[in-house]
CSV table of N, CA and C in Angstrom, one decimal:
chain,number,residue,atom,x,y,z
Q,117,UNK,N,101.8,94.4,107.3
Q,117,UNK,CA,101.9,95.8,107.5
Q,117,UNK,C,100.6,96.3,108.2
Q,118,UNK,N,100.4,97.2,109.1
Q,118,UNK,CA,99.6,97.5,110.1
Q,118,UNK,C,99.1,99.0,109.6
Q,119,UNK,N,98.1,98.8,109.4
Q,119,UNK,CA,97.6,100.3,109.2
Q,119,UNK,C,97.0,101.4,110.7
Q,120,UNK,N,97.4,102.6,110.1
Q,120,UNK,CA,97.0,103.3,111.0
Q,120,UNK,C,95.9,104.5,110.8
Q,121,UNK,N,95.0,105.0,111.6
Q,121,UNK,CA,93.9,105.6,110.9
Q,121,UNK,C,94.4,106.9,111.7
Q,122,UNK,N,94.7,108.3,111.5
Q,122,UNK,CA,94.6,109.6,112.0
Q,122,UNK,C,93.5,110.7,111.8
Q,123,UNK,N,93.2,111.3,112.4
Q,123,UNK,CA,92.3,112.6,113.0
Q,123,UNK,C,92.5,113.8,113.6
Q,124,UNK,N,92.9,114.6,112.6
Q,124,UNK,CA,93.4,116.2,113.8
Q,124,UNK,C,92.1,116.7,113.7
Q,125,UNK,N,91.8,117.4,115.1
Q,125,UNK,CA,90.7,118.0,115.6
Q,125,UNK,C,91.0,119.2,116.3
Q,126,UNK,N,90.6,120.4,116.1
Q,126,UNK,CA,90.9,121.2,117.4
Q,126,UNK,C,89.6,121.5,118.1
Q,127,UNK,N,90.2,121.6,119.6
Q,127,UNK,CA,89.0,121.2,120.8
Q,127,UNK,C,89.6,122.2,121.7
Q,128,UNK,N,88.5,123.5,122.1
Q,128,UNK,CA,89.0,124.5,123.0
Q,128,UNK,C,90.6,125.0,122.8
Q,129,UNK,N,90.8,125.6,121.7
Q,129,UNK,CA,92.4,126.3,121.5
Q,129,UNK,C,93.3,125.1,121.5
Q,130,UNK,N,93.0,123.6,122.0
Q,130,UNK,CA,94.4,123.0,121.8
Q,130,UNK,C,94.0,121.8,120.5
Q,131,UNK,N,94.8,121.7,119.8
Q,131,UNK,CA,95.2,120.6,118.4
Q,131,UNK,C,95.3,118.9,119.1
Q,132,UNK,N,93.9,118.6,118.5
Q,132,UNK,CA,93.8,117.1,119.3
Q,132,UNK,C,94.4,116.1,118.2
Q,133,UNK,N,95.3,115.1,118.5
Q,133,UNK,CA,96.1,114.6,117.2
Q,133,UNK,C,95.1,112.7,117.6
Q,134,UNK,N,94.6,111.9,117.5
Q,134,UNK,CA,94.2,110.5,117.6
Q,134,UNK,C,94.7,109.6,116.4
Q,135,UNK,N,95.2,108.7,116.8
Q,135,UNK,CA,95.3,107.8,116.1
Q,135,UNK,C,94.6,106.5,116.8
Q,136,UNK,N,93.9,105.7,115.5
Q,136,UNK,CA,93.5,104.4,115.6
Q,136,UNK,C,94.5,103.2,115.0
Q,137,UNK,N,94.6,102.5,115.5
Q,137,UNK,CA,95.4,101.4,115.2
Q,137,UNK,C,94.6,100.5,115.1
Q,138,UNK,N,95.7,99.4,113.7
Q,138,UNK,CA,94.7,98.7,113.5
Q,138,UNK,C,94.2,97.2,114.6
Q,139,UNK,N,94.2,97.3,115.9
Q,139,UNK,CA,93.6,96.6,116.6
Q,139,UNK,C,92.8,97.2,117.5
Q,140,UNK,N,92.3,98.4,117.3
Q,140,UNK,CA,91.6,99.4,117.5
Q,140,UNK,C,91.9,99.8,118.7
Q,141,UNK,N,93.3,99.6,119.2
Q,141,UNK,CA,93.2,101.1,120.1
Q,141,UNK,C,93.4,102.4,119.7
Q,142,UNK,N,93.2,103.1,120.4
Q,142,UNK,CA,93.6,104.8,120.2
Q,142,UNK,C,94.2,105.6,121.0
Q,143,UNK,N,95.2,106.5,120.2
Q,143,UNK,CA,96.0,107.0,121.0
Q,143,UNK,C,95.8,108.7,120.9
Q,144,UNK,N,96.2,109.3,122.0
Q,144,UNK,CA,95.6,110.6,121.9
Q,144,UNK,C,96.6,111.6,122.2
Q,145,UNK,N,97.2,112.7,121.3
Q,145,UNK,CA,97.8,113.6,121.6
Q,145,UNK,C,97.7,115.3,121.2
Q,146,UNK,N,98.0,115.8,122.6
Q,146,UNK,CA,97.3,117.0,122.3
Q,146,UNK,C,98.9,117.7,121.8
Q,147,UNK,N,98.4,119.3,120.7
Q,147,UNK,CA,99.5,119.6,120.3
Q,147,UNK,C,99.1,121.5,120.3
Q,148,UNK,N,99.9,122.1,120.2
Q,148,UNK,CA,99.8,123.7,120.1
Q,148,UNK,C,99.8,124.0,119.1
Q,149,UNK,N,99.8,123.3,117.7
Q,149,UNK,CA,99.1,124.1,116.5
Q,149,UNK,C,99.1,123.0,115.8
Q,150,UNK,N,98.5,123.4,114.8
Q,150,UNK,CA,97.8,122.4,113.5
Q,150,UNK,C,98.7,121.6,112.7
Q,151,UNK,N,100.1,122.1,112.1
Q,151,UNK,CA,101.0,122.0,112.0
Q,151,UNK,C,102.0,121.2,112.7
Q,152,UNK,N,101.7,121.0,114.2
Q,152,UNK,CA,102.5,120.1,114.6
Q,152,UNK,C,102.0,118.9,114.7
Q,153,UNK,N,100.7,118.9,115.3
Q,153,UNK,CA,99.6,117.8,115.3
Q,153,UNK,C,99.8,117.0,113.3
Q,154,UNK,N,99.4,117.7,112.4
Q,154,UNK,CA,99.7,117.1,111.0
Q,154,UNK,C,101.0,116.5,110.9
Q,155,UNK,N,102.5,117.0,111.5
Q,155,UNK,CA,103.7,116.4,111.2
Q,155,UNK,C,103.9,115.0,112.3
Q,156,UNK,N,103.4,115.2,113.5
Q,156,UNK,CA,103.1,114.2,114.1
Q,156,UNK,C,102.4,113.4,113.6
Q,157,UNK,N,101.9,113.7,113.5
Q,157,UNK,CA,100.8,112.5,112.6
Q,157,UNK,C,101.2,111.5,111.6
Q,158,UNK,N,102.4,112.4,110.6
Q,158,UNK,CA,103.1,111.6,109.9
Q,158,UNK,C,103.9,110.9,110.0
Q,159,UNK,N,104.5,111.4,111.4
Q,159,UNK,CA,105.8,110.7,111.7
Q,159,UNK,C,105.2,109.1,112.6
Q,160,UNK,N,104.1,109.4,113.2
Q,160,UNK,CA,103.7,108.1,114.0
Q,160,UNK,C,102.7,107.1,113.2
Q,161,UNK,N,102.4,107.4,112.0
Q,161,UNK,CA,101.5,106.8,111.1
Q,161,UNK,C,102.7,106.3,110.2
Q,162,UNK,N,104.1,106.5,110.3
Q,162,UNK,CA,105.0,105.6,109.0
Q,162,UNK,C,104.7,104.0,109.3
Q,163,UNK,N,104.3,104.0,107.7
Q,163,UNK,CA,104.3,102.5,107.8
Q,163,UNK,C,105.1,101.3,107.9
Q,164,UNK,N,106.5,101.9,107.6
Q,164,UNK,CA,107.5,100.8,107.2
Q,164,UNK,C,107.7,100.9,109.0
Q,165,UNK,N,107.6,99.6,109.9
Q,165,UNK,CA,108.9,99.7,111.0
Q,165,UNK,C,110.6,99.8,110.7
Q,166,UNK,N,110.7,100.7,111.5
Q,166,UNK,CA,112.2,100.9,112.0
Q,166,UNK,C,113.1,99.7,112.9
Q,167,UNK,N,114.2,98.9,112.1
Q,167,UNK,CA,114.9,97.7,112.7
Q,167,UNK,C,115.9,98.9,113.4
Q,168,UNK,N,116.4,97.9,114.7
Q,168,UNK,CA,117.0,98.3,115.7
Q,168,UNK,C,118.7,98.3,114.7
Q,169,UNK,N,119.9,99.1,114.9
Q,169,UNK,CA,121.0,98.7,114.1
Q,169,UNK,C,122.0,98.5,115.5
Q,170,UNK,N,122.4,97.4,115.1
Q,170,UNK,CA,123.6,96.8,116.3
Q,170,UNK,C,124.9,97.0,116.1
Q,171,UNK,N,125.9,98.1,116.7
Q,171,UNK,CA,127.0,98.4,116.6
Q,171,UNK,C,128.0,97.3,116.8
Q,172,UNK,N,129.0,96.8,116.1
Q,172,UNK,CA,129.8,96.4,116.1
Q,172,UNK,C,130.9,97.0,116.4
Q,173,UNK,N,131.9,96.5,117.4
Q,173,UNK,CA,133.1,97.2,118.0
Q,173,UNK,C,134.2,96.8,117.0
């Protein structure tokens, strides 16, 4: 399981969202309020991966 490190910052009126991953890159997104940047954050820091589901006809 891969951990992920997050950081909301606001910088000049816009909501800076960073994530560190754990092979240290970092990813950067900017957001329109504090609240989205925080839900974002939870949604791209879930730890469990998501398996692909293959429809059967």
């Amino acid at each position: 399981m891969s951990q992920v490190r997050s950081v909301v910052s606001k910088e000049a009126d816009v909501w800076i969202l960073r994530l560190e991953k754990a092979n240290g890159k970092v990813q950067e997104y900017r957001c329109t309020s504090e609240g989205q940047a925080k839900q974002l954050a939870l949604v791209l820091s879930a730890s469990a991966p998501v398996e692909p589901v293959q429809l059967q006809a």
